[in-house]
GROMACS .gro file of C-alpha atoms in nm:
model
  430
    1MET     CA    1   0.003  -0.004   0.001
    2GLN     CA    2   0.131   0.351  -0.093
    3GLN     CA    3   0.021   0.663   0.099
    4LYS     CA    4   0.103   1.030   0.073
    5THR     CA    5   0.046   1.308   0.338
    6GLN     CA    6   0.135   1.680   0.333
    7LEU     CA    7   0.181   1.821   0.671
    8SER     CA    8   0.066   2.177   0.769
    9ASN     CA    9   0.420   2.302   0.745
   10GLY     CA   10   0.447   2.187   0.381
   11LEU     CA   11   0.659   1.868   0.441
   12THR     CA   12   0.560   1.569   0.226
   13VAL     CA   13   0.558   1.228   0.355
   14VAL     CA   14   0.531   0.924   0.107
   15SER     CA   15   0.543   0.560   0.209
   16GLU     CA   16   0.503   0.220   0.067
   17ARG     CA   17   0.408  -0.070   0.302
   18VAL     CA   18   0.568  -0.394   0.212
   19PRO     CA   19   0.451  -0.647   0.492
   20GLU     CA   20   0.657  -0.944   0.359
   21LEU     CA   21   0.979  -0.764   0.423
   22ARG     CA   22   1.152  -0.717   0.761
   23SER     CA   23   1.357  -0.418   0.676
   24CYS     CA   24   1.267  -0.046   0.641
   25SER     CA   25   1.435   0.210   0.433
   26LEU     CA   26   1.390   0.589   0.509
   27GLY     CA   27   1.505   0.893   0.310
   28ILE     CA   28   1.505   1.267   0.372
   29TRP     CA   29   1.514   1.429   0.016
   30CYS     CA   30   1.593   1.792  -0.025
   31GLY     CA   31   1.573   1.992  -0.335
   32ALA     CA   32   1.940   2.095  -0.302
   33GLY     CA   33   2.165   1.985  -0.595
   34SER     CA   34   2.452   2.125  -0.763
   35ARG     CA   35   2.256   2.291  -1.051
   36PHE     CA   36   2.111   2.542  -0.775
   37GLU     CA   37   2.448   2.655  -0.669
   38SER     CA   38   2.602   2.982  -0.781
   39ASP     CA   39   2.946   3.000  -0.911
   40GLN     CA   40   3.090   3.083  -0.569
   41GLN     CA   41   2.888   2.805  -0.405
   42ALA     CA   42   3.014   2.528  -0.634
   43GLY     CA   43   3.043   2.217  -0.424
   44LEU     CA   44   2.828   2.350  -0.136
   45SER     CA   45   2.547   2.098  -0.162
   46HIS     CA   46   2.796   1.816  -0.149
   47PHE     CA   47   2.998   1.961   0.127
   48LEU     CA   48   2.679   1.996   0.334
   49GLU     CA   49   2.604   1.632   0.274
   50HIS     CA   50   2.926   1.559   0.463
   51MET     CA   51   2.866   1.814   0.743
   52PHE     CA   52   2.530   1.682   0.834
   53PHE     CA   53   2.709   1.374   0.968
   54LYS     CA   54   2.940   1.572   1.199
   55GLY     CA   55   2.721   1.620   1.507
   56THR     CA   56   2.411   1.781   1.639
   57ALA     CA   57   2.313   1.950   1.954
   58SER     CA   58   2.236   1.614   2.112
   59ARG     CA   59   2.467   1.372   1.923
   60THR     CA   60   2.840   1.368   1.826
   61ALA     CA   61   2.951   1.224   1.492
   62TYR     CA   62   3.062   0.916   1.700
   63ASP     CA   63   2.718   0.893   1.858
   64ILE     CA   64   2.546   0.887   1.527
   65ALA     CA   65   2.770   0.614   1.389
   66VAL     CA   66   2.759   0.393   1.689
   67THR     CA   67   2.387   0.406   1.722
   68MET     CA   68   2.320   0.291   1.369
   69ASP     CA   69   2.595   0.022   1.390
   70SER     CA   70   2.464  -0.111   1.722
   71VAL     CA   71   2.131  -0.213   1.541
   72GLY     CA   72   2.301  -0.335   1.222
   73GLY     CA   73   2.165  -0.038   1.033
   74GLN     CA   74   2.307   0.137   0.732
   75LEU     CA   75   2.330   0.516   0.718
   76ASN     CA   76   2.441   0.704   0.393
   77ALA     CA   77   2.378   1.002   0.176
   78PHE     CA   78   2.425   1.124  -0.184
   79THR     CA   79   2.422   1.443  -0.366
   80ASP     CA   80   2.321   1.482  -0.740
   81ARG     CA   81   2.241   1.757  -0.985
   82GLU     CA   82   1.895   1.832  -0.835
   83HIS     CA   83   1.869   1.660  -0.490
   84THR     CA   84   2.044   1.555  -0.180
   85CYS     CA   85   1.917   1.244   0.005
   86TYR     CA   86   2.000   1.116   0.364
   87TYR     CA   87   1.886   0.771   0.391
   88ALA     CA   88   1.898   0.469   0.635
   89ARG     CA   89   1.811   0.103   0.619
   90VAL     CA   90   1.725  -0.076   0.940
   91MET     CA   91   1.517  -0.356   1.070
   92ASP     CA   92   1.148  -0.253   1.093
   93ARG     CA   93   1.145  -0.223   1.471
   94HIS     CA   94   1.429   0.034   1.450
   95MET     CA   95   1.247   0.268   1.210
   96PRO     CA   96   1.162   0.525   1.481
   97MET     CA   97   1.517   0.548   1.586
   98ALA     CA   98   1.648   0.583   1.217
   99LEU     CA   99   1.403   0.877   1.154
  100ASP     CA  100   1.509   1.027   1.495
  101ILE     CA  101   1.870   1.030   1.377
  102LEU     CA  102   1.808   1.150   1.023
  103SER     CA  103   1.579   1.435   1.131
  104ASP     CA  104   1.823   1.537   1.406
  105MET     CA  105   2.102   1.560   1.153
  106VAL     CA  106   1.892   1.766   0.901
  107ASN     CA  107   1.741   1.993   1.166
  108HIS     CA  108   2.000   2.032   1.442
  109SER     CA  109   2.346   1.988   1.290
  110LEU     CA  110   2.594   2.233   1.454
  111PHE     CA  111   2.840   2.296   1.173
  112GLU     CA  112   3.127   2.368   1.421
  113GLU     CA  113   3.418   2.551   1.265
  114GLU     CA  114   3.667   2.295   1.372
  115GLU     CA  115   3.469   2.023   1.199
  116ILE     CA  116   3.423   2.243   0.885
  117GLU     CA  117   3.806   2.277   0.848
  118ARG     CA  118   3.865   1.915   0.911
  119GLU     CA  119   3.595   1.811   0.651
  120LYS     CA  120   3.754   2.042   0.392
  121GLY     CA  121   4.045   1.827   0.412
  122VAL     CA  122   3.839   1.511   0.353
  123VAL     CA  123   3.656   1.674   0.050
  124LEU     CA  124   3.971   1.805  -0.096
  125GLU     CA  125   4.109   1.444  -0.090
  126GLU     CA  126   3.790   1.320  -0.254
  127ILE     CA  127   3.844   1.574  -0.530
  128LYS     CA  128   4.203   1.443  -0.576
  129MET     CA  129   4.075   1.108  -0.602
  130TYR     CA  130   3.842   1.197  -0.885
  131GLU     CA  131   4.134   1.374  -1.055
  132ASP     CA  132   4.321   1.049  -1.046
  133THR     CA  133   4.029   0.857  -1.198
  134PRO     CA  134   4.026   0.952  -1.562
  135ASP     CA  135   3.708   0.766  -1.647
  136ASP     CA  136   3.528   0.991  -1.412
  137GLN     CA  137   3.714   1.300  -1.504
  138VAL     CA  138   3.632   1.261  -1.880
  139PHE     CA  139   3.259   1.289  -1.784
  140GLU     CA  140   3.330   1.606  -1.600
  141LEU     CA  141   3.510   1.747  -1.905
  142PHE     CA  142   3.219   1.656  -2.135
  143ASN     CA  143   2.971   1.825  -1.899
  144ARG     CA  144   3.204   2.130  -1.892
  145GLY     CA  145   3.212   2.163  -2.264
  146PHE     CA  146   2.847   2.065  -2.302
  147TYR     CA  147   2.690   2.292  -2.052
  148GLN     CA  148   2.960   2.566  -2.062
  149THR     CA  149   2.917   2.817  -1.775
  150HIS     CA  150   2.585   2.680  -1.641
  151ALA     CA  151   2.590   2.494  -1.306
  152LEU     CA  152   2.520   2.172  -1.474
  153GLY     CA  153   2.873   2.201  -1.624
  154ARG     CA  154   3.041   2.194  -1.289
  155PRO     CA  155   3.133   1.874  -1.098
  156ILE     CA  156   2.898   1.802  -0.807
  157ILE     CA  157   3.192   1.782  -0.579
  158GLY     CA  158   3.292   2.135  -0.673
  159TYR     CA  159   3.640   2.268  -0.704
  160SER     CA  160   3.928   2.281  -0.447
  161GLU     CA  161   3.952   2.659  -0.443
  162ARG     CA  162   3.573   2.694  -0.384
  163VAL     CA  163   3.557   2.426  -0.111
  164ASN     CA  164   3.859   2.588   0.064
  165SER     CA  165   3.673   2.922   0.074
  166LEU     CA  166   3.346   2.802   0.223
  167THR     CA  167   3.256   2.955   0.560
  168ARG     CA  168   3.015   2.854   0.832
  169GLN     CA  169   2.785   3.141   0.725
  170ASP     CA  170   2.781   3.004   0.365
  171LEU     CA  171   2.651   2.663   0.505
  172VAL     CA  172   2.403   2.831   0.738
  173ASP     CA  173   2.260   3.059   0.460
  174TYR     CA  174   2.224   2.774   0.214
  175VAL     CA  175   2.064   2.547   0.469
  176ASN     CA  176   1.806   2.817   0.566
  177GLN     CA  177   1.740   2.867   0.199
  178ARG     CA  178   1.699   2.506   0.101
  179TYR     CA  179   1.651   2.284   0.415
  180HIS     CA  180   1.297   2.389   0.515
  181PRO     CA  181   0.978   2.164   0.508
  182GLY     CA  182   0.846   2.299   0.184
  183ASN     CA  183   1.160   2.189   0.004
  184LEU     CA  184   1.175   1.850   0.186
  185MET     CA  185   1.020   1.497   0.133
  186ILE     CA  186   1.029   1.194   0.377
  187ALA     CA  187   1.012   0.875   0.179
  188ALA     CA  188   0.989   0.530   0.341
  189ALA     CA  189   0.932   0.167   0.218
  190GLY     CA  190   0.915  -0.161   0.399
  191GLN     CA  191   0.736  -0.310   0.702
  192LEU     CA  192   0.581   0.013   0.847
  193ASP     CA  193   0.269   0.188   0.933
  194HIS     CA  194   0.205   0.516   0.744
  195ASP     CA  195   0.007   0.681   1.031
  196GLN     CA  196   0.295   0.612   1.276
  197LEU     CA  197   0.537   0.744   1.036
  198VAL     CA  198   0.349   1.069   0.990
  199GLU     CA  199   0.305   1.104   1.367
  200LEU     CA  200   0.685   1.065   1.413
  201VAL     CA  201   0.767   1.310   1.136
  202GLU     CA  202   0.530   1.571   1.287
  203LYS     CA  203   0.722   1.515   1.618
  204TYR     CA  204   1.073   1.533   1.488
  205PHE     CA  205   1.006   1.828   1.246
  206ARG     CA  206   0.796   2.034   1.494
  207ASP     CA  207   1.079   2.271   1.534
  208ALA     CA  208   1.200   2.267   1.164
  209ARG     CA  209   1.333   2.576   1.006
  210PRO     CA  210   1.058   2.822   0.885
  211ASN     CA  211   0.952   2.802   0.511
  212GLY     CA  212   1.121   3.065   0.314
  213GLY     CA  213   0.919   3.030   0.006
  214PRO     CA  214   1.024   2.849  -0.306
  215PRO     CA  215   1.397   2.857  -0.338
  216PRO     CA  216   1.539   2.986  -0.658
  217GLY     CA  217   1.576   2.750  -0.961
  218ASN     CA  218   1.806   2.738  -1.248
  219PRO     CA  219   1.645   2.689  -1.595
  220ALA     CA  220   1.815   2.441  -1.821
  221PRO     CA  221   2.066   2.589  -2.071
  222THR     CA  222   2.080   2.537  -2.442
  223PRO     CA  223   2.378   2.278  -2.458
  224GLY     CA  224   2.674   2.381  -2.666
  225GLN     CA  225   2.825   2.143  -2.931
  226HIS     CA  226   3.204   2.106  -2.858
  227ARG     CA  227   3.498   1.863  -2.914
  228SER     CA  228   3.742   1.873  -2.642
  229VAL     CA  229   4.063   1.666  -2.619
  230TYR     CA  230   4.306   1.674  -2.337
  231HIS     CA  231   4.639   1.501  -2.283
  232LYS     CA  232   4.702   1.297  -1.973
  233ALA     CA  233   4.968   1.049  -1.881
  234CYS     CA  234   4.767   0.729  -1.828
  235GLU     CA  235   4.735   0.390  -1.983
  236GLN     CA  236   4.414   0.427  -2.178
  237THR     CA  237   4.223   0.713  -2.359
  238TYR     CA  238   3.872   0.775  -2.219
  239LEU     CA  239   3.601   0.883  -2.456
  240CYS     CA  240   3.263   1.030  -2.411
  241LEU     CA  241   3.045   1.101  -2.722
  242GLY     CA  242   2.715   1.267  -2.620
  243ALA     CA  243   2.422   1.477  -2.719
  244PRO     CA  244   2.109   1.622  -2.564
  245GLY     CA  245   1.885   1.362  -2.445
  246ILE     CA  246   1.529   1.377  -2.285
  247ALA     CA  247   1.405   1.493  -1.937
  248TYR     CA  248   1.293   1.257  -1.668
  249VAL     CA  249   0.932   1.343  -1.728
  250ASP     CA  250   0.941   1.314  -2.103
  251PRO     CA  251   0.666   1.088  -2.234
  252ARG     CA  252   0.939   0.915  -2.444
  253ARG     CA  253   1.114   0.789  -2.140
  254TYR     CA  254   1.021   0.426  -2.170
  255THR     CA  255   1.120   0.437  -2.543
  256MET     CA  256   1.451   0.578  -2.434
  257LEU     CA  257   1.501   0.305  -2.183
  258VAL     CA  258   1.442   0.033  -2.453
  259LEU     CA  259   1.676   0.215  -2.697
  260ASP     CA  260   1.942   0.261  -2.435
  261SER     CA  261   1.922  -0.120  -2.346
  262VAL     CA  262   1.968  -0.211  -2.704
  263LEU     CA  263   2.266   0.025  -2.782
  264GLY     CA  264   2.479  -0.017  -2.474
  265GLY     CA  265   2.279  -0.091  -2.169
  266CYS     CA  266   2.368  -0.462  -2.117
  267MET     CA  267   2.614  -0.734  -2.242
  268SER     CA  268   2.408  -0.823  -2.533
  269SER     CA  269   2.385  -0.464  -2.653
  270ARG     CA  270   2.518  -0.359  -2.997
  271LEU     CA  271   2.801  -0.150  -2.866
  272PHE     CA  272   2.924  -0.418  -2.615
  273GLN     CA  273   2.895  -0.711  -2.880
  274GLU     CA  274   3.068  -0.516  -3.158
  275ILE     CA  275   3.341  -0.315  -2.991
  276ARG     CA  276   3.432  -0.550  -2.717
  277GLU     CA  277   3.323  -0.905  -2.795
  278LYS     CA  278   3.371  -0.913  -3.169
  279ARG     CA  279   3.659  -0.667  -3.212
  280GLY     CA  280   3.835  -0.687  -2.873
  281LEU     CA  281   3.895  -0.308  -2.873
  282VAL     CA  282   3.795  -0.226  -2.513
  283TYR     CA  283   3.727  -0.352  -2.176
  284SER     CA  284   3.465  -0.086  -2.087
  285VAL     CA  285   3.195   0.042  -2.334
  286SER     CA  286   2.848   0.147  -2.241
  287THR     CA  287   2.581   0.394  -2.305
  288ILE     CA  288   2.542   0.694  -2.062
  289GLN     CA  289   2.218   0.849  -1.982
  290THR     CA  290   2.133   1.146  -1.754
  291ALA     CA  291   1.768   1.253  -1.710
  292LEU     CA  292   1.686   1.566  -1.511
  293SER     CA  293   1.364   1.748  -1.454
  294ASP     CA  294   1.388   1.957  -1.768
  295CYS     CA  295   1.678   1.822  -1.969
  296GLY     CA  296   1.914   1.531  -2.023
  297THR     CA  297   2.206   1.387  -2.202
  298PHE     CA  298   2.267   1.052  -2.396
  299GLY     CA  299   2.587   0.920  -2.537
  300VAL     CA  300   2.853   0.644  -2.523
  301PHE     CA  301   3.143   0.588  -2.296
  302ALA     CA  302   3.454   0.389  -2.378
  303GLY     CA  303   3.822   0.335  -2.266
  304THR     CA  304   4.086   0.201  -2.499
  305SER     CA  305   4.448   0.229  -2.604
  306ALA     CA  306   4.539   0.541  -2.795
  307GLU     CA  307   4.600   0.363  -3.122
  308LYS     CA  308   4.247   0.205  -3.109
  309VAL     CA  309   4.058   0.530  -3.050
  310PRO     CA  310   3.977   0.602  -3.423
  311GLU     CA  311   3.831   0.257  -3.479
  312VAL     CA  312   3.624   0.275  -3.158
  313ILE     CA  313   3.474   0.607  -3.260
  314LYS     CA  314   3.399   0.496  -3.606
  315VAL     CA  315   3.222   0.175  -3.492
  316ALA     CA  316   3.016   0.367  -3.235
  317ARG     CA  317   2.914   0.605  -3.506
  318ASP     CA  318   2.827   0.336  -3.748
  319ILE     CA  319   2.601   0.170  -3.492
  320PHE     CA  320   2.433   0.494  -3.419
  321ALA     CA  321   2.375   0.549  -3.789
  322GLU     CA  322   2.246   0.207  -3.840
  323VAL     CA  323   2.001   0.217  -3.555
  324GLY     CA  324   1.909   0.585  -3.635
  325SER     CA  325   1.817   0.493  -3.994
  326GLN     CA  326   1.679   0.142  -3.967
  327GLY     CA  327   1.563   0.099  -3.602
  328ILE     CA  328   1.608  -0.223  -3.408
  329THR     CA  329   1.508  -0.580  -3.458
  330ASP     CA  330   1.205  -0.774  -3.317
  331GLU     CA  331   1.440  -0.967  -3.106
  332GLU     CA  332   1.605  -0.665  -2.966
  333LEU     CA  333   1.285  -0.502  -2.879
  334GLU     CA  334   1.158  -0.798  -2.696
  335ARG     CA  335   1.484  -0.860  -2.520
  336ALA     CA  336   1.497  -0.499  -2.398
  337LYS     CA  337   1.152  -0.504  -2.269
  338GLU     CA  338   1.213  -0.830  -2.074
  339LEU     CA  339   1.537  -0.691  -1.937
  340LEU     CA  340   1.370  -0.370  -1.812
  341LYS     CA  341   1.079  -0.560  -1.653
  342GLY     CA  342   1.312  -0.809  -1.493
  343ALA     CA  343   1.539  -0.526  -1.352
  344LEU     CA  344   1.215  -0.356  -1.213
  345ALA     CA  345   1.119  -0.692  -1.040
  346LEU     CA  346   1.456  -0.750  -0.895
  347ASN     CA  347   1.460  -0.380  -0.751
  348LEU     CA  348   1.120  -0.442  -0.581
  349GLU     CA  349   1.290  -0.688  -0.354
  350SER     CA  350   1.493  -0.418  -0.201
  351THR     CA  351   1.334  -0.165   0.042
  352SER     CA  352   1.594   0.090  -0.044
  353SER     CA  353   1.508   0.070  -0.428
  354ARG     CA  354   1.149   0.099  -0.340
  355MET     CA  355   1.205   0.406  -0.121
  356MET     CA  356   1.403   0.578  -0.399
  357ARG     CA  357   1.142   0.484  -0.659
  358ILE     CA  358   0.859   0.635  -0.479
  359ALA     CA  359   1.048   0.943  -0.389
  360ARG     CA  360   1.157   1.013  -0.745
  361ASN     CA  361   0.805   0.929  -0.880
  362ASN     CA  362   0.654   1.194  -0.634
  363LEU     CA  363   0.941   1.448  -0.690
  364TYR     CA  364   0.919   1.442  -1.068
  365PHE     CA  365   0.555   1.336  -1.144
  366GLY     CA  366   0.386   1.440  -0.816
  367ARG     CA  367   0.234   1.104  -0.774
  368PHE     CA  368   0.295   0.726  -0.732
  369VAL     CA  369   0.353   0.545  -1.045
  370PRO     CA  370   0.217   0.193  -1.008
  371VAL     CA  371   0.439  -0.093  -1.103
  372GLU     CA  372   0.174  -0.220  -1.334
  373GLU     CA  373   0.163   0.113  -1.516
  374THR     CA  374   0.537   0.113  -1.552
  375ILE     CA  375   0.524  -0.245  -1.708
  376GLU     CA  376   0.235  -0.143  -1.935
  377LYS     CA  377   0.446   0.156  -2.063
  378ILE     CA  378   0.745  -0.068  -2.124
  379GLU     CA  379   0.539  -0.333  -2.300
  380SER     CA  380   0.352  -0.077  -2.526
  381VAL     CA  381   0.692   0.059  -2.674
  382THR     CA  382   0.671   0.001  -3.054
  383HIS     CA  383   0.933  -0.024  -3.342
  384ALA     CA  384   0.808   0.305  -3.484
  385GLU     CA  385   0.854   0.486  -3.153
  386VAL     CA  386   1.211   0.350  -3.110
  387LYS     CA  387   1.303   0.441  -3.473
  388GLU     CA  388   1.159   0.784  -3.441
  389LEU     CA  389   1.345   0.860  -3.117
  390ALA     CA  390   1.667   0.707  -3.256
  391GLY     CA  391   1.656   0.912  -3.566
  392TRP     CA  392   1.646   1.222  -3.362
  393LEU     CA  393   1.866   1.111  -3.077
  394LEU     CA  394   2.145   0.948  -3.280
  395ASP     CA  395   2.195   1.217  -3.540
  396PRO     CA  396   2.572   1.265  -3.568
  397LYS     CA  397   2.541   1.630  -3.624
  398ARG     CA  398   2.405   1.665  -3.260
  399TYR     CA  399   2.697   1.488  -3.099
  400SER     CA  400   2.988   1.647  -2.882
  401LEU     CA  401   3.317   1.465  -2.789
  402ALA     CA  402   3.535   1.469  -2.485
  403ALA     CA  403   3.853   1.280  -2.485
  404LEU     CA  404   4.127   1.229  -2.211
  405GLY     CA  405   4.448   1.029  -2.241
  406PRO     CA  406   4.798   0.979  -2.392
  407VAL     CA  407   4.703   1.113  -2.728
  408THR     CA  408   4.818   1.395  -2.959
  409GLU     CA  409   4.481   1.417  -3.140
  410VAL     CA  410   4.141   1.258  -3.142
  411ASP     CA  411   3.885   1.285  -3.440
  412GLY     CA  412   4.092   1.568  -3.588
  413VAL     CA  413   4.108   1.781  -3.273
  414GLU     CA  414   4.454   1.849  -3.137
  415ALA     CA  415   4.496   1.746  -2.764
  416GLN     CA  416   4.564   2.026  -2.528
  417PRO     CA  417   4.731   1.985  -2.183
  418LEU     CA  418   4.481   1.977  -1.891
  419PRO     CA  419   4.517   2.305  -1.718
  420GLU     CA  420   4.602   2.268  -1.352
  421SER     CA  421   4.343   2.527  -1.275
  422TYR     CA  422   4.074   2.293  -1.385
  423ALA     CA  423   4.108   2.093  -1.060
  424THR     CA  424   4.108   2.405  -0.853
  425THR     CA  425   3.873   2.652  -1.009
  426GLY     CA  426   3.724   2.468  -1.312
  427LYS     CA  427   3.851   2.746  -1.546
  428ASN     CA  428   4.008   2.705  -1.887
  429ALA     CA  429   3.871   2.355  -1.952
  430GLN     CA  430   3.603   2.421  -2.210
   0.00000   0.00000   0.00000
């Protein structure tokens, strides 16, 4: 059973009762993602995610960790482009305790100066880790060129210079702007009672921050086409070929999922079979898809030796051209549908997946999307719909390129040294 309640303070509570499971997953979702940050705030949403674990008025960071570990629970968080989520997974009888901790973190974190300075060191090391991971870095270079100066073009984690300059007041101001009931959602799934959940939420959010009105948004930009090639001393060259995709709420979403599966979303996909299995050109190759509230991206990622780059790009483009002009086969269509339905069924066995599903459904669509409706939408995808979407999506004139590795040029574009300032400020990496 799925239920939804909006409290008088504007906070939304959604839940799904799954009586056959013994676990319960809870998430506090906030409309605080990297796309809503100013240039000077770059990385602030992610830094706050860290700081909410560093102690409240009634609990130290150690207390938070020990309490969850003592009941075998899991506590974590993530920041993406549009949301930050703090979540826990516990046995059903420990649900009230988990909500107590999560709400305490969100409502009563202290943001002590000493903890802020210590955590800056942690995040700076995290940034260095990403800089040492070229397959992650090439995505950031792609986004930087694709979205240019828009916030979507910046790494979620931010830049070291910006992180170093953050002050306690920056954190407090951003929290007051974003972390109020009207911009929060509590989602829960598992063995739970919705009325009890609502009662607990009312108790723990009684002294929540006052609503400050709708926080400022940041309209999607018009992506810029670009080809960016950077030299880096590593073993492989990492490629990202991408173009504008579709938004999360686009009615073609299920057609996109089918097309994505056929092209590069599984081991039987065209890209995987042709580029890896038949030609042995790569270890990693896959499609990439990002769907946000009002925009998206779609493309292909691959990592290969420098001398194999031209062939990998050519084969990927040939596959895109063939599917864009001819569509997909009956076998591919049916296999993709079964893959998607199977993945959905497996995810339903996890309370964490169920919690995230009902949260995103309500955040993006404003309602629960029944599993039966999702299956029906998948099954209703036709050849004609896939071919029409592929013809638009896979048009080679729409594609941008980012490459990073031990190369002098890629696809006719001369490689440039990666500016040191990219890691610190993000400048000069367009």
